[in-house]
PDB file of C-alpha atoms in Angstrom:
ATOM      1  CA  MET A   1      18.173  10.599   7.112  1.00 42.00           C
ATOM      2  CA  LYS A   2      14.965  12.708   7.841  1.00 41.00           C
ATOM      3  CA  GLN A   3      15.639  15.452   5.647  1.00 40.00           C
ATOM      4  CA  ARG A   4      15.592  12.430   2.805  1.00 39.00           C
ATOM      5  CA  SER A   5      12.845  11.466   4.082  1.00 39.00           C
ATOM      6  CA  ARG A   6      10.696  14.395   3.931  1.00 39.00           C
ATOM      7  CA  ARG A   7      12.079  14.570   0.085  1.00 37.00           C
ATOM      8  CA  VAL A   8      10.993  10.816  -0.964  1.00 35.00           C
ATOM      9  CA  ARG A   9       7.865  11.703   0.308  1.00 40.00           C
ATOM     10  CA  MET A  10       7.013  14.763  -1.853  1.00 35.00           C
ATOM     11  CA  VAL A  11       7.638  12.847  -4.841  1.00 35.00           C
ATOM     12  CA  VAL A  12       5.641  10.468  -3.965  1.00 41.00           C
ATOM     13  CA  ALA A  13       3.177  12.669  -3.676  1.00 40.00           C
ATOM     14  CA  VAL A  14       3.904  13.592  -6.811  1.00 34.00           C
ATOM     15  CA  LEU A  15       2.781  10.026  -8.382  1.00 38.00           C
ATOM     16  CA  LEU A  16      -0.360   9.613  -5.772  1.00 40.00           C
ATOM     17  CA  THR A  17      -1.277  13.164  -4.856  1.00 34.00           C
ATOM     18  CA  ILE A  18      -0.989  12.318  -1.612  1.00 32.00           C
ATOM     19  CA  GLN A  19      -1.857  15.086   0.797  1.00 29.00           C
ATOM     20  CA  ILE A  20      -1.476  16.091   4.544  1.00 27.00           C
ATOM     21  CA  ALA A  21      -4.408  16.453   5.035  1.00 30.00           C
ATOM     22  CA  VAL A  22      -6.131  14.027   7.641  1.00 30.00           C
ATOM     23  CA  THR A  23      -5.798  11.399  10.500  1.00 31.00           C
ATOM     24  CA  ALA A  24      -8.623   8.018  11.373  1.00 34.00           C
ATOM     25  CA  CYS A  25     -11.280   8.384  13.541  1.00 35.00           C
ATOM     26  CA  GLY A  26     -12.363   5.725  16.217  1.00 33.00           C
ATOM     27  CA  SER A  27     -11.245   4.554  19.417  1.00 28.00           C
ATOM     28  CA  PRO A  28      -6.923   4.432  20.138  1.00 28.00           C
ATOM     29  CA  VAL A  29      -5.631   0.643  20.652  1.00 30.00           C
ATOM     30  CA  GLU A  30      -4.266   0.804  24.133  1.00 31.00           C
ATOM     31  CA  ASP A  31      -1.503  -1.217  23.271  1.00 35.00           C
ATOM     32  CA  SER A  32       1.927   0.267  23.987  1.00 32.00           C
ATOM     33  CA  SER A  33       4.142  -3.465  23.081  1.00 34.00           C
ATOM     34  CA  ILE A  34       4.886  -1.774  19.775  1.00 34.00           C
ATOM     35  CA  GLN A  35       8.341  -0.554  20.197  1.00 35.00           C
ATOM     36  CA  GLN A  36      10.543   0.916  17.554  1.00 36.00           C
ATOM     37  CA  THR A  37      12.926  -1.014  15.313  1.00 37.00           C
ATOM     38  CA  SER A  38      15.295  -1.252  12.491  1.00 39.00           C
ATOM     39  CA  SER A  39      13.842  -3.497   9.256  1.00 41.00           C
ATOM     40  CA  THR A  40      16.353  -6.451   8.829  1.00 42.00           C
ATOM     41  CA  SER A  41      14.072  -8.323   6.885  1.00 45.00           C
ATOM     42  CA  HIS A  42      13.644  -7.151   2.581  1.00 54.00           C
ATOM     43  CA  SER A  43      13.232  -9.020  -0.858  1.00 46.00           C
ATOM     44  CA  SER A  44      17.039  -8.480  -2.261  1.00 44.00           C
ATOM     45  CA  GLY A  45      19.162 -11.207  -2.004  1.00 47.00           C
ATOM     46  CA  SER A  46      17.067 -14.081  -0.560  1.00 56.00           C
ATOM     47  CA  ASP A  47      14.268 -16.740  -2.369  1.00 78.00           C
ATOM     48  CA  VAL A  48      11.586 -15.886   0.204  1.00 87.00           C
ATOM     49  CA  TYR A  49      10.284 -12.485   0.660  1.00 93.00           C
ATOM     50  CA  GLU A  50       9.831 -10.956   4.481  1.00 92.00           C
ATOM     51  CA  VAL A  51       7.328  -8.350   6.184  1.00 94.00           C
ATOM     52  CA  PRO A  52       9.612  -5.341   6.774  1.00 96.00           C
ATOM     53  CA  ASP A  53       9.974  -5.088  10.699  1.00 95.00           C
ATOM     54  CA  GLN A  54       8.565  -1.844  10.106  1.00 96.00           C
ATOM     55  CA  LEU A  55       5.645  -3.024   8.746  1.00 96.00           C
ATOM     56  CA  GLY A  56       4.931  -6.050  11.005  1.00 93.00           C
ATOM     57  CA  ASP A  57       2.417  -4.482  12.443  1.00 93.00           C
ATOM     58  CA  ALA A  58      -0.156  -2.678   9.767  1.00 96.00           C
ATOM     59  CA  THR A  59      -2.275  -4.214   7.753  1.00 96.00           C
ATOM     60  CA  MET A  60      -3.991  -3.870   3.871  1.00 96.00           C
ATOM     61  CA  VAL A  61      -7.597  -4.691   3.731  1.00 96.00           C
ATOM     62  CA  TRP A  62      -8.921  -4.953   0.328  1.00 97.00           C
ATOM     63  CA  SER A  63     -12.263  -4.877  -1.713  1.00 96.00           C
ATOM     64  CA  ALA A  64     -13.561  -5.153  -4.369  1.00 97.00           C
ATOM     65  CA  GLU A  65     -16.575  -4.243  -7.425  1.00 95.00           C
ATOM     66  CA  PRO A  66     -18.519  -7.155  -7.601  1.00 95.00           C
ATOM     67  CA  GLU A  67     -17.104  -8.296 -11.017  1.00 94.00           C
ATOM     68  CA  VAL A  68     -13.640  -8.181  -9.476  1.00 95.00           C
ATOM     69  CA  ASP A  69     -12.178 -11.429  -8.364  1.00 95.00           C
ATOM     70  CA  LEU A  70      -9.389 -10.243  -5.483  1.00 95.00           C
ATOM     71  CA  PHE A  71      -7.478 -14.070  -6.544  1.00 91.00           C
ATOM     72  CA  SER A  72      -7.814 -13.683 -10.248  1.00 93.00           C
ATOM     73  CA  ALA A  73      -4.893 -13.341 -12.102  1.00 92.00           C
ATOM     74  CA  GLU A  74      -5.535  -9.672 -11.712  1.00 95.00           C
ATOM     75  CA  GLY A  75      -6.807  -9.303  -8.386  1.00 95.00           C
ATOM     76  CA  THR A  76      -3.225 -10.970  -7.260  1.00 95.00           C
ATOM     77  CA  LEU A  77      -1.471  -8.464  -9.913  1.00 96.00           C
ATOM     78  CA  ILE A  78      -2.830  -5.348  -8.955  1.00 96.00           C
ATOM     79  CA  ARG A  79      -2.590  -6.311  -5.247  1.00 97.00           C
ATOM     80  CA  ALA A  80       0.765  -7.200  -5.105  1.00 97.00           C
ATOM     81  CA  ALA A  81       1.565  -4.022  -6.915  1.00 96.00           C
ATOM     82  CA  GLN A  82      -0.009  -1.723  -4.629  1.00 95.00           C
ATOM     83  CA  GLU A  83       0.949  -3.137  -1.635  1.00 96.00           C
ATOM     84  CA  SER A  84       4.365  -2.937  -2.662  1.00 95.00           C
ATOM     85  CA  ILE A  85       3.540   0.824  -3.955  1.00 92.00           C
ATOM     86  CA  ALA A  86       2.541   1.635  -0.130  1.00 93.00           C
ATOM     87  CA  ILE A  87       5.735  -0.551   1.286  1.00 95.00           C
ATOM     88  CA  GLY A  88       8.162   1.029  -1.189  1.00 94.00           C
ATOM     89  CA  ALA A  89       6.405   4.797   0.094  1.00 91.00           C
ATOM     90  CA  THR A  90       7.006   4.154   3.869  1.00 93.00           C
ATOM     91  CA  VAL A  91       9.754   1.916   3.997  1.00 95.00           C
ATOM     92  CA  GLY A  92      11.586   1.681   0.947  1.00 95.00           C
ATOM     93  CA  LEU A  93      12.140   0.437  -2.649  1.00 95.00           C
ATOM     94  CA  ASP A  94      14.563  -2.221  -0.912  1.00 95.00           C
ATOM     95  CA  TYR A  95      12.004  -4.043   0.798  1.00 96.00           C
ATOM     96  CA  THR A  96       9.458  -3.930  -1.806  1.00 96.00           C
ATOM     97  CA  TYR A  97       7.691  -7.394  -3.426  1.00 96.00           C
ATOM     98  CA  ARG A  98      10.047  -9.346  -5.230  1.00 95.00           C
ATOM     99  CA  GLY A  99      10.105  -8.411  -8.469  1.00 95.00           C
ATOM    100  CA  PHE A 100       8.673  -5.007  -7.972  1.00 95.00           C
ATOM    101  CA  ALA A 101      11.405  -3.086  -8.797  1.00 94.00           C
ATOM    102  CA  ALA A 102      12.332  -4.858 -11.817  1.00 93.00           C
ATOM    103  CA  SER A 103       9.028  -4.987 -13.439  1.00 94.00           C
ATOM    104  CA  GLY A 104       8.603  -1.128 -13.255  1.00 90.00           C
ATOM    105  CA  ASN A 105      12.339  -0.548 -13.850  1.00 88.00           C
ATOM    106  CA  TYR A 106      12.235   1.611 -10.668  1.00 88.00           C
ATOM    107  CA  LYS A 107      15.577   2.834  -8.805  1.00 87.00           C
ATOM    108  CA  GLY A 108      15.850   3.176  -4.823  1.00 88.00           C
ATOM    109  CA  GLY A 109      18.783   5.839  -3.306  1.00 88.00           C
ATOM    110  CA  ASP A 110      19.590   9.441  -2.827  1.00 80.00           C
ATOM    111  CA  SER A 111      18.419  11.160  -6.735  1.00 77.00           C
ATOM    112  CA  ILE A 112      15.394  13.470  -6.857  1.00 77.00           C
ATOM    113  CA  TYR A 113      14.140  12.020  -9.665  1.00 74.00           C
ATOM    114  CA  SER A 114      14.230   8.124  -8.020  1.00 82.00           C
ATOM    115  CA  ILE A 115      10.525   7.720  -7.148  1.00 84.00           C
ATOM    116  CA  PHE A 116      11.442   5.714  -4.384  1.00 90.00           C
ATOM    117  CA  GLN A 117      14.155   5.823  -1.837  1.00 92.00           C
ATOM    118  CA  SER A 118      16.310   2.381  -0.873  1.00 94.00           C
ATOM    119  CA  ALA A 119      15.585   2.257   2.634  1.00 94.00           C
ATOM    120  CA  THR A 120      13.845   5.561   4.268  1.00 93.00           C
ATOM    121  CA  GLY A 121      14.422   4.533   7.801  1.00 93.00           C
ATOM    122  CA  ASP A 122      11.167   5.245   8.995  1.00 93.00           C
ATOM    123  CA  GLY A 123       9.243   3.772  11.180  1.00 93.00           C
ATOM    124  CA  PRO A 124       7.846   1.308  12.982  1.00 95.00           C
ATOM    125  CA  PHE A 125       3.928   2.348  11.200  1.00 96.00           C
ATOM    126  CA  ALA A 126       0.486   0.969  12.964  1.00 95.00           C
ATOM    127  CA  GLY A 127      -2.768   0.626  11.316  1.00 95.00           C
ATOM    128  CA  THR A 128      -4.348  -0.230   8.216  1.00 95.00           C
ATOM    129  CA  ILE A 129      -4.442   1.336   4.735  1.00 95.00           C
ATOM    130  CA  HIS A 130      -7.761   0.581   2.769  1.00 95.00           C
ATOM    131  CA  SER A 131      -7.385  -0.190  -0.684  1.00 96.00           C
ATOM    132  CA  ARG A 132     -10.722  -1.279  -3.716  1.00 96.00           C
ATOM    133  CA  ILE A 133     -10.378  -2.623  -7.448  1.00 97.00           C
ATOM    134  CA  GLN A 134     -12.834  -0.326  -9.457  1.00 94.00           C
ATOM    135  CA  LYS A 135     -12.476  -1.455 -12.750  1.00 94.00           C
ATOM    136  CA  VAL A 136     -10.353  -3.940 -14.576  1.00 96.00           C
ATOM    137  CA  ASN A 137     -10.157  -2.734 -18.453  1.00 94.00           C
ATOM    138  CA  PRO A 138      -8.356  -5.170 -20.716  1.00 94.00           C
ATOM    139  CA  SER A 139      -5.697  -3.938 -23.611  1.00 91.00           C
ATOM    140  CA  ASP A 140      -4.307  -5.942 -26.585  1.00 91.00           C
ATOM    141  CA  ASN A 141      -1.216  -6.455 -24.157  1.00 92.00           C
ATOM    142  CA  GLY A 142      -2.288  -6.737 -20.841  1.00 95.00           C
ATOM    143  CA  PHE A 143      -4.506  -4.652 -18.685  1.00 96.00           C
ATOM    144  CA  GLU A 144      -5.245  -1.628 -16.406  1.00 94.00           C
ATOM    145  CA  ALA A 145      -6.761  -1.118 -13.265  1.00 95.00           C
ATOM    146  CA  LEU A 146      -8.334   1.485 -11.210  1.00 93.00           C
ATOM    147  CA  THR A 147      -8.320   1.062  -8.101  1.00 94.00           C
ATOM    148  CA  CYS A 148      -8.994   3.779  -4.409  1.00 93.00           C
ATOM    149  CA  VAL A 149      -6.606   4.032  -1.635  1.00 92.00           C
ATOM    150  CA  LEU A 150      -6.957   5.003   1.624  1.00 91.00           C
ATOM    151  CA  SER A 151      -4.435   5.471   4.318  1.00 89.00           C
ATOM    152  CA  ILE A 152      -5.613   7.572   6.540  1.00 87.00           C
ATOM    153  CA  GLY A 153      -5.341   4.657   9.229  1.00 90.00           C
ATOM    154  CA  LEU A 154      -2.059   4.567   9.061  1.00 92.00           C
ATOM    155  CA  ASP A 155       0.318   6.443  11.835  1.00 92.00           C
ATOM    156  CA  VAL A 156       4.031   6.028  12.391  1.00 93.00           C
ATOM    157  CA  LEU A 157       6.341   5.763  15.433  1.00 93.00           C
ATOM    158  CA  GLU A 158       7.968   9.269  15.416  1.00 90.00           C
ATOM    159  CA  ASN A 159       9.818  10.929  18.899  1.00 88.00           C
ATOM    160  CA  GLY A 160       7.534   8.249  20.872  1.00 92.00           C
ATOM    161  CA  LYS A 161       4.322   9.396  19.415  1.00 92.00           C
ATOM    162  CA  TYR A 162       1.836   8.230  17.085  1.00 93.00           C
ATOM    163  CA  SER A 163       1.053  10.475  13.777  1.00 88.00           C
ATOM    164  CA  PRO A 164      -0.713  10.302  10.631  1.00 85.00           C
ATOM    165  CA  SER A 165       2.411   8.886   8.054  1.00 81.00           C
ATOM    166  CA  LEU A 166       1.098   8.382   4.013  1.00 65.00           C
ATOM    167  CA  LEU A 167      -1.680  11.212   4.916  1.00 58.00           C
ATOM    168  CA  THR A 168      -4.186  11.498   1.895  1.00 61.00           C
ATOM    169  CA  ASN A 169      -7.766  12.932   0.490  1.00 67.00           C
ATOM    170  CA  ILE A 170     -10.192  12.013   2.777  1.00 74.00           C
ATOM    171  CA  ALA A 171     -11.864  11.244  -0.456  1.00 75.00           C
ATOM    172  CA  GLY A 172      -9.362   8.694  -0.914  1.00 81.00           C
ATOM    173  CA  GLU A 173      -6.825   8.964  -4.265  1.00 85.00           C
ATOM    174  CA  GLU A 174      -8.036   7.334  -7.319  1.00 88.00           C
ATOM    175  CA  LEU A 175      -4.704   5.479  -9.009  1.00 89.00           C
ATOM    176  CA  ARG A 176      -4.291   3.519 -12.438  1.00 91.00           C
ATOM    177  CA  ILE A 177      -2.139   1.241 -12.979  1.00 93.00           C
ATOM    178  CA  ARG A 178      -1.489  -0.593 -16.495  1.00 94.00           C
ATOM    179  CA  PHE A 179      -0.093  -3.727 -16.797  1.00 96.00           C
ATOM    180  CA  ILE A 180       1.900  -5.250 -20.363  1.00 95.00           C
ATOM    181  CA  ARG A 181       2.926  -8.068 -20.512  1.00 94.00           C
ATOM    182  CA  THR A 182       6.381  -8.774 -20.986  1.00 91.00           C
ATOM    183  CA  GLY A 183       6.250 -12.637 -23.379  1.00 73.00           C
ATOM    184  CA  ASP A 184       8.181 -13.901 -20.094  1.00 59.00           C
ATOM    185  CA  LYS A 185       6.147 -16.870 -18.158  1.00 51.00           C
ATOM    186  CA  THR A 186       3.126 -15.381 -17.032  1.00 46.00           C
ATOM    187  CA  THR A 187       0.986 -14.315 -13.622  1.00 45.00           C
ATOM    188  CA  THR A 188      -1.786 -17.793 -13.403  1.00 44.00           C
ATOM    189  CA  ALA A 189      -4.662 -17.098 -10.887  1.00 42.00           C
ATOM    190  CA  ARG A 190      -3.768 -18.801  -7.220  1.00 44.00           C
ATOM    191  CA  GLU A 191      -6.756 -20.897  -5.380  1.00 42.00           C
ATOM    192  CA  SER A 192      -8.786 -19.028  -2.253  1.00 42.00           C
ATOM    193  CA  MET A 193      -7.444 -19.520   0.523  1.00 43.00           C
ATOM    194  CA  PRO A 194      -9.377 -21.623   2.856  1.00 39.00           C
ATOM    195  CA  SER A 195     -12.193 -19.630   4.762  1.00 37.00           C
ATOM    196  CA  SER A 196     -10.491 -20.022   7.928  1.00 35.00           C
ATOM    197  CA  ILE A 197      -7.146 -18.456   7.074  1.00 40.00           C
ATOM    198  CA  GLN A 198      -9.182 -15.456   5.468  1.00 47.00           C
ATOM    199  CA  GLU A 199     -11.505 -15.335   8.420  1.00 45.00           C
ATOM    200  CA  SER A 200      -8.618 -15.491  11.287  1.00 51.00           C
ATOM    201  CA  GLU A 201      -8.021 -12.102  13.185  1.00 70.00           C
ATOM    202  CA  ASN A 202      -4.422 -11.843  11.424  1.00 85.00           C
ATOM    203  CA  LEU A 203      -2.917  -7.983  12.871  1.00 89.00           C
ATOM    204  CA  HIS A 204      -0.294  -8.287  11.234  1.00 93.00           C
ATOM    205  CA  TRP A 205       0.856  -7.553   7.438  1.00 95.00           C
ATOM    206  CA  GLN A 206       0.226  -9.946   4.701  1.00 94.00           C
ATOM    207  CA  ALA A 207       2.352 -10.726   2.192  1.00 94.00           C
ATOM    208  CA  PRO A 208       3.321 -13.090  -1.024  1.00 93.00           C
ATOM    209  CA  THR A 209       6.421 -14.888  -0.643  1.00 90.00           C
ATOM    210  CA  ASP A 210       7.169 -15.073  -4.167  1.00 90.00           C
ATOM    211  CA  ASN A 211       7.206 -13.273  -7.148  1.00 93.00           C
ATOM    212  CA  ARG A 212       3.819 -12.299  -8.559  1.00 93.00           C
ATOM    213  CA  PHE A 213       5.169  -9.652 -11.413  1.00 95.00           C
ATOM    214  CA  ALA A 214       6.997 -12.617 -13.832  1.00 93.00           C
ATOM    215  CA  GLY A 215       5.958 -11.727 -16.998  1.00 94.00           C
ATOM    216  CA  TRP A 216       4.872  -8.441 -16.188  1.00 96.00           C
ATOM    217  CA  GLU A 217       5.892  -4.899 -16.600  1.00 95.00           C
ATOM    218  CA  ILE A 218       3.968  -1.711 -14.523  1.00 94.00           C
ATOM    219  CA  ASP A 219       3.369   1.669 -16.092  1.00 88.00           C
ATOM    220  CA  GLY A 220       1.918   4.181 -14.005  1.00 78.00           C
ATOM    221  CA  PHE A 221       0.739   5.347 -10.472  1.00 79.00           C
ATOM    222  CA  ALA A 222      -1.671   8.107 -10.251  1.00 77.00           C
ATOM    223  CA  ASP A 223      -4.656   8.556 -12.520  1.00 78.00           C
ATOM    224  CA  VAL A 224      -4.263  11.184 -14.757  1.00 77.00           C
ATOM    225  CA  GLU A 225      -6.791  10.280 -17.537  1.00 79.00           C
ATOM    226  CA  PRO A 226      -9.206  12.885 -18.089  1.00 76.00           C
ATOM    227  CA  GLY A 227     -12.477  10.834 -17.790  1.00 79.00           C
ATOM    228  CA  THR A 228     -11.930   9.278 -14.644  1.00 79.00           C
ATOM    229  CA  ALA A 229      -9.170  11.467 -12.735  1.00 77.00           C
ATOM    230  CA  GLU A 230     -10.598  13.531  -9.839  1.00 75.00           C
ATOM    231  CA  SER A 231     -14.262  12.523 -10.742  1.00 81.00           C
ATOM    232  CA  GLY A 232     -14.333  11.633  -7.321  1.00 84.00           C
ATOM    233  CA  ARG A 233     -15.261   7.504  -8.272  1.00 87.00           C
ATOM    234  CA  CYS A 234     -13.550   7.188  -5.210  1.00 89.00           C
ATOM    235  CA  VAL A 235     -15.617   9.680  -2.657  1.00 87.00           C
ATOM    236  CA  PRO A 236     -19.006   7.002  -1.491  1.00 90.00           C
ATOM    237  CA  TRP A 237     -16.281   4.227  -0.632  1.00 92.00           C
ATOM    238  CA  ALA A 238     -13.912   6.554   1.695  1.00 90.00           C
ATOM    239  CA  ARG A 239     -17.204   7.883   3.189  1.00 89.00           C
ATOM    240  CA  SER A 240     -18.483   4.179   4.100  1.00 92.00           C
ATOM    241  CA  LEU A 241     -15.060   3.910   5.831  1.00 91.00           C
ATOM    242  CA  TYR A 242     -14.955   7.339   7.722  1.00 87.00           C
ATOM    243  CA  PRO A 243     -17.389   9.205   7.396  1.00 87.00           C
ATOM    244  CA  ASP A 244     -16.644  11.332  10.370  1.00 79.00           C
ATOM    245  CA  VAL A 245     -13.300  12.594   9.470  1.00 72.00           C
ATOM    246  CA  GLU A 246     -11.992  15.637   9.245  1.00 68.00           C
ATOM    247  CA  PRO A 247      -8.761  17.515   8.119  1.00 65.00           C
ATOM    248  CA  ILE A 248      -6.722  18.700  10.585  1.00 62.00           C
ATOM    249  CA  VAL A 249      -3.840  20.732  10.606  1.00 59.00           C
ATOM    250  CA  SER A 250       0.202  19.317  11.323  1.00 67.00           C
ATOM    251  CA  ARG A 251       0.895  15.568  11.943  1.00 69.00           C
ATOM    252  CA  GLU A 252       2.451  16.788  15.352  1.00 70.00           C
ATOM    253  CA  ALA A 253      -1.412  18.432  16.237  1.00 71.00           C
ATOM    254  CA  TYR A 254      -2.827  14.770  15.981  1.00 78.00           C
ATOM    255  CA  ALA A 255       0.225  13.174  17.778  1.00 85.00           C
ATOM    256  CA  ARG A 256      -1.080  10.163  19.829  1.00 89.00           C
ATOM    257  CA  ASP A 257       0.413   8.034  22.612  1.00 92.00           C
ATOM    258  CA  ASN A 258      -1.418   4.991  21.388  1.00 93.00           C
ATOM    259  CA  PRO A 259      -1.295   3.215  17.916  1.00 93.00           C
ATOM    260  CA  PRO A 260      -4.645   3.882  15.720  1.00 91.00           C
ATOM    261  CA  PRO A 261      -6.733   0.658  15.828  1.00 92.00           C
ATOM    262  CA  VAL A 262      -5.603  -2.121  13.437  1.00 95.00           C
ATOM    263  CA  GLN A 263      -7.944  -4.463  11.637  1.00 95.00           C
ATOM    264  CA  PRO A 264      -7.766  -7.630   9.986  1.00 95.00           C
ATOM    265  CA  ALA A 265      -5.388  -8.097   6.923  1.00 95.00           C
ATOM    266  CA  TYR A 266      -7.799  -9.463   4.054  1.00 95.00           C
ATOM    267  CA  PRO A 267      -8.435 -11.408   1.694  1.00 94.00           C
ATOM    268  CA  GLY A 268      -4.340 -11.880   2.334  1.00 88.00           C
ATOM    269  CA  TRP A 269      -1.693 -14.518   0.610  1.00 88.00           C
ATOM    270  CA  PRO A 270      -2.047 -18.208   0.170  1.00 68.00           C
ATOM    271  CA  ASP A 271       1.498 -18.515   1.048  1.00 60.00           C
ATOM    272  CA  SER A 272       2.159 -15.724   3.503  1.00 51.00           C
ATOM    273  CA  ALA A 273       4.886 -15.648   5.664  1.00 45.00           C
ATOM    274  CA  SER A 274       3.324 -15.259   9.016  1.00 42.00           C
TER     275      SER A 274
END
């Protein structure tokens, strides 16, 4: 299983430009209550999505440029897709949000050509992944999104120690995701969540329970366009979150007894099953 896990990380690295480099700064949370468990909750065969056990003690925190609404049709679709990418890379394709695998014709399993494994067997994970929507560009048949993702705050429990997991460049990874309308039922904007929910201290993964991908096809992950790729557009944002992070030699060099700090999930989902 560990050999398969290493293989899928290499495949996903090609798409997300993930590099083994860094870990999060800040004081670790004194919490030994997170135990290694096997996941029994997933999207396959169910009408309601449930967060997999391995990610129950992790969160995703979103931000966006002023002109982007995180609750708009585009904003919710972008968030659902990128969160599914994170879930697929850490836990496996079987545990991504409902409709994600079909929207991109993604296949799990043992093939080296599969982007995701069906299930990685890794976890549990703890900590926070940050992501920011930089720009939404309309197209004739949909739109494309330029985003940044920073996962240096997410650790995995392995051999009784917490180590950096989806290790990423300290400058943040630049992603370009294209969304193409298929002519089926289209995604609609959702009402904003009540402020009491948005401001809650929810230290658990938040997820939509329904299919947010109906009527859409997803194309592309890594930003390979000459005009934006490797342009450093994510650096100021990444450094504002982790100004003092330095690269490390290996995961084992930073293994620690306690999980990293977990920030409240934001903005979450109006129909989160939590």
